[in-house]
Amino acid sequence: MKYPVRLLGLASAFAAFFSLLSAAQAAPASSGGFKVQRDGSLSMGGRTLRCGGARSVLDGGLPSEGAAAPGVLIINPRLLNRMPHTVRLFVFYHECGHHRVGGSELRADSWAVRRGVAEGWLDRNGLRQVCRSFGNMPATPTHPSARTRCQNLERTFNEAIAARAPAPKRKPANQIERAAGASAPALLNGPKLVGSGRNRTARN
């Protein structure tokens, strides 16, 4: 989820950002299977996750599973530890998506899905887990409804899977030309009359 900076006034937004950043920097560098490395990457479940130049920080007091703010990607290990591994990965890549595609929740969702399919950690079962993590949340001023998000996830997932499917094999052009220019088989023997076509009447 994107930190709702856009709902605040300009001065309040800067104050909220610096307050959030200070709290995140004061948080422990490791917590519940999550560890922030010196380079700002995040170790989670045997994976090392990076989001460009954004630095990962841990904040167990964050009111959501994750947030994105300028230069930082914030993860709440307390809430994410309740989630399946695929959902944890999705949250990280969703927040990273905000750094890539901006404030749109649906575009950040789609970015995360495409990365999951490309990297092999998101399958259809994992997609269902992500949708279940949304619950039945209605639309809010900052997020579309769970139904809308799940429909978008399903559409993006199908498109990503289709894009990875191998194209049907085509015959080389020279084989097609040979097949088109092949002559009809030669007639080895002429036609042979095997009957006159007239009915014969048996004599008594």
Short mmCIF file of C-alpha atoms in Angstrom, two decimals:
data_model
loop_
_atom_site.label_atom_id
_atom_site.label_comp_id
_atom_site.label_asym_id
_atom_site.label_seq_id
_atom_site.Cartn_x
_atom_site.Cartn_y
_atom_site.Cartn_z
CA MET A 1 0.00 0.00 0.00
CA LYS A 2 1.25 3.45 -0.78
CA TYR A 3 1.68 5.74 2.17
CA PRO A 4 -1.19 8.26 1.81
CA VAL A 5 1.01 11.32 1.41
CA ARG A 6 -1.26 12.67 -1.32
CA LEU A 7 -4.05 13.15 1.23
CA LEU A 8 -1.99 15.56 3.30
CA GLY A 9 -1.12 19.18 2.72
CA LEU A 10 2.32 19.95 1.34
CA ALA A 11 3.84 20.98 4.68
CA SER A 12 2.19 18.07 6.47
CA ALA A 13 3.40 15.68 3.79
CA PHE A 14 7.03 16.65 4.32
CA ALA A 15 6.61 16.42 8.09
CA ALA A 16 4.99 13.00 7.82
CA PHE A 17 7.69 11.74 5.46
CA PHE A 18 10.61 12.78 7.67
CA SER A 19 8.85 11.43 10.74
CA LEU A 20 8.25 8.12 9.00
CA LEU A 21 11.81 7.94 7.72
CA SER A 22 13.25 8.63 11.18
CA ALA A 23 11.07 5.94 12.74
CA ALA A 24 12.04 3.46 10.04
CA GLN A 25 15.74 4.15 10.47
CA ALA A 26 15.37 3.62 14.22
CA ALA A 27 13.72 0.23 13.66
CA PRO A 28 15.84 -2.91 14.06
CA ALA A 29 17.76 -4.01 10.97
CA SER A 30 16.32 -7.51 11.31
CA SER A 31 13.01 -8.82 12.58
CA GLY A 32 11.06 -12.06 12.23
CA GLY A 33 12.94 -13.45 9.24
CA PHE A 34 13.40 -10.05 7.59
CA LYS A 35 16.83 -8.44 7.47
CA VAL A 36 17.96 -5.22 5.84
CA GLN A 37 21.44 -5.47 4.35
CA ARG A 38 24.01 -2.68 4.36
CA ASP A 39 23.24 -1.84 0.74
CA GLY A 40 19.55 -1.34 1.54
CA SER A 41 18.37 -4.64 0.06
CA LEU A 42 16.02 -6.88 2.03
CA SER A 43 16.62 -10.55 2.85
CA MET A 44 13.40 -12.50 3.20
CA GLY A 45 12.74 -16.22 2.99
CA GLY A 46 16.09 -16.99 1.37
CA ARG A 47 15.72 -14.24 -1.23
CA THR A 48 17.55 -10.95 -1.50
CA LEU A 49 15.15 -8.28 -2.72
CA ARG A 50 16.17 -4.94 -4.20
CA CYS A 51 14.12 -2.07 -5.54
CA GLY A 52 16.44 0.06 -7.63
CA GLY A 53 17.85 2.91 -5.57
CA ALA A 54 15.16 2.71 -2.88
CA ARG A 55 16.38 1.58 0.53
CA SER A 56 14.38 -1.05 2.41
CA VAL A 57 13.51 -0.28 6.02
CA LEU A 58 11.54 -2.20 8.66
CA ASP A 59 8.79 -0.60 10.70
CA GLY A 60 6.62 -2.81 12.90
CA GLY A 61 4.42 0.17 13.78
CA LEU A 62 3.32 0.82 10.21
CA PRO A 63 -0.50 0.60 9.95
CA SER A 64 -0.26 -1.53 6.79
CA GLU A 65 1.91 -4.35 5.45
CA GLY A 66 4.09 -2.00 3.43
CA ALA A 67 4.47 1.53 2.15
CA ALA A 68 6.45 3.50 -0.40
CA ALA A 69 7.89 6.96 0.16
CA PRO A 70 10.59 8.87 -1.73
CA GLY A 71 13.82 6.88 -1.55
CA VAL A 72 12.52 4.20 0.83
CA LEU A 73 10.46 1.01 0.74
CA ILE A 74 8.95 0.28 4.15
CA ILE A 75 8.01 -3.23 5.26
CA ASN A 76 6.05 -4.15 8.38
CA PRO A 77 7.49 -7.52 9.49
CA ARG A 78 4.89 -7.88 12.25
CA LEU A 79 2.00 -7.98 9.77
CA LEU A 80 3.82 -9.77 6.96
CA ASN A 81 4.81 -12.66 9.22
CA ARG A 82 1.11 -13.57 9.28
CA MET A 83 1.04 -13.88 5.49
CA PRO A 84 2.07 -16.71 3.14
CA HIS A 85 5.47 -16.33 1.53
CA THR A 86 4.02 -15.43 -1.88
CA VAL A 87 1.97 -12.62 -0.34
CA ARG A 88 5.09 -11.25 1.36
CA LEU A 89 6.87 -11.16 -1.98
CA PHE A 90 3.87 -9.52 -3.61
CA VAL A 91 3.78 -6.77 -0.97
CA PHE A 92 7.46 -5.98 -1.52
CA TYR A 93 7.09 -5.85 -5.30
CA HIS A 94 3.84 -3.89 -5.07
CA GLU A 95 5.59 -1.19 -3.04
CA CYS A 96 8.55 -1.32 -5.40
CA GLY A 97 6.05 -0.90 -8.22
CA HIS A 98 5.08 2.49 -6.80
CA HIS A 99 8.69 3.57 -7.28
CA ARG A 100 8.45 2.39 -10.90
CA VAL A 101 4.96 3.35 -12.07
CA GLY A 102 3.78 6.01 -9.61
CA GLY A 103 0.87 6.21 -7.21
CA SER A 104 -1.66 4.00 -9.04
CA GLU A 105 -2.50 0.96 -6.93
CA LEU A 106 -3.67 -1.06 -9.93
CA ARG A 107 -0.53 -0.31 -11.94
CA ALA A 108 1.64 -1.21 -8.95
CA ASP A 109 -0.32 -4.47 -8.60
CA SER A 110 0.21 -5.25 -12.28
CA TRP A 111 3.93 -4.48 -12.06
CA ALA A 112 4.26 -6.90 -9.13
CA VAL A 113 2.35 -9.64 -10.97
CA ARG A 114 4.51 -9.35 -14.08
CA ARG A 115 7.66 -9.58 -11.96
CA GLY A 116 6.27 -12.58 -10.11
CA VAL A 117 5.51 -14.46 -13.32
CA ALA A 118 8.86 -13.54 -14.88
CA GLU A 119 10.82 -14.61 -11.78
CA GLY A 120 8.77 -17.75 -11.18
CA TRP A 121 7.48 -17.07 -7.67
CA LEU A 122 3.86 -16.35 -8.65
CA ASP A 123 1.55 -19.09 -9.90
CA ARG A 124 -2.25 -19.28 -9.94
CA ASN A 125 -2.40 -20.62 -6.39
CA GLY A 126 -0.22 -17.76 -5.19
CA LEU A 127 -2.46 -15.32 -7.03
CA ARG A 128 -5.45 -16.65 -5.07
CA GLN A 129 -3.50 -16.15 -1.83
CA VAL A 130 -2.84 -12.53 -2.76
CA CYS A 131 -6.52 -11.95 -3.53
CA ARG A 132 -7.56 -13.52 -0.23
CA SER A 133 -5.19 -11.17 1.60
CA PHE A 134 -7.32 -8.24 0.36
CA GLY A 135 -10.37 -9.65 2.15
CA ASN A 136 -13.61 -7.99 1.06
CA MET A 137 -12.33 -4.45 1.40
CA PRO A 138 -14.49 -1.79 -0.27
CA ALA A 139 -13.00 1.03 -2.28
CA THR A 140 -11.36 3.81 -0.24
CA PRO A 141 -9.98 7.24 -1.18
CA THR A 142 -6.55 5.62 -1.64
CA HIS A 143 -7.29 2.08 -2.86
CA PRO A 144 -9.70 0.36 -5.27
CA SER A 145 -11.97 -2.35 -3.87
CA ALA A 146 -10.66 -5.88 -3.34
CA ARG A 147 -12.89 -7.06 -6.20
CA THR A 148 -11.44 -4.52 -8.63
CA ARG A 149 -7.88 -5.33 -7.60
CA CYS A 150 -8.42 -9.07 -7.96
CA GLN A 151 -9.95 -8.66 -11.42
CA ASN A 152 -6.94 -6.59 -12.44
CA LEU A 153 -4.54 -9.17 -10.99
CA GLU A 154 -6.26 -12.00 -12.88
CA ARG A 155 -6.17 -10.09 -16.17
CA THR A 156 -2.51 -9.14 -15.77
CA PHE A 157 -1.55 -12.69 -14.74
CA ASN A 158 -3.25 -14.20 -17.81
CA GLU A 159 -1.53 -11.69 -20.09
CA ALA A 160 1.86 -12.40 -18.50
CA ILE A 161 1.40 -16.17 -18.85
CA ALA A 162 0.30 -15.81 -22.48
CA ALA A 163 3.34 -13.66 -23.25
CA ARG A 164 5.62 -16.41 -21.95
CA ALA A 165 3.96 -19.19 -23.98
CA PRO A 166 6.20 -20.39 -26.84
CA ALA A 167 5.07 -19.34 -30.30
CA PRO A 168 3.88 -22.19 -32.58
CA LYS A 169 6.67 -23.60 -34.73
CA ARG A 170 6.60 -22.53 -38.36
CA LYS A 171 8.14 -24.39 -41.27
CA PRO A 172 11.18 -22.74 -42.83
CA ALA A 173 10.36 -20.76 -45.96
CA ASN A 174 12.39 -23.10 -48.20
CA GLN A 175 10.35 -26.10 -47.02
CA ILE A 176 7.10 -24.26 -47.72
CA GLU A 177 8.32 -23.38 -51.23
CA ARG A 178 9.33 -26.98 -51.96
CA ALA A 179 5.95 -28.25 -50.78
CA ALA A 180 4.09 -25.70 -52.90
CA GLY A 181 6.17 -26.39 -56.02
CA ALA A 182 6.18 -30.17 -55.82
CA SER A 183 4.82 -31.83 -58.98
CA ALA A 184 1.95 -34.31 -58.93
CA PRO A 185 3.02 -37.98 -58.66
CA ALA A 186 3.70 -39.65 -62.02
CA LEU A 187 1.13 -42.18 -63.27
CA LEU A 188 2.90 -45.52 -63.52
CA ASN A 189 0.10 -47.54 -65.18
CA GLY A 190 -2.80 -46.48 -67.35
CA PRO A 191 -6.41 -46.99 -66.32
CA LYS A 192 -7.78 -50.53 -66.66
CA LEU A 193 -11.40 -51.33 -67.40
CA VAL A 194 -12.69 -53.80 -64.84
CA GLY A 195 -16.38 -53.71 -65.83
CA SER A 196 -18.71 -52.27 -68.45
CA GLY A 197 -21.00 -50.70 -65.93
CA ARG A 198 -24.05 -52.60 -67.32
CA ASN A 199 -26.08 -54.97 -65.20
CA ARG A 200 -26.04 -58.58 -66.33
CA THR A 201 -29.28 -60.55 -66.23
CA ALA A 202 -28.89 -64.15 -65.25
CA ARG A 203 -30.41 -66.65 -67.70
CA ASN A 204 -32.76 -69.31 -66.45
#
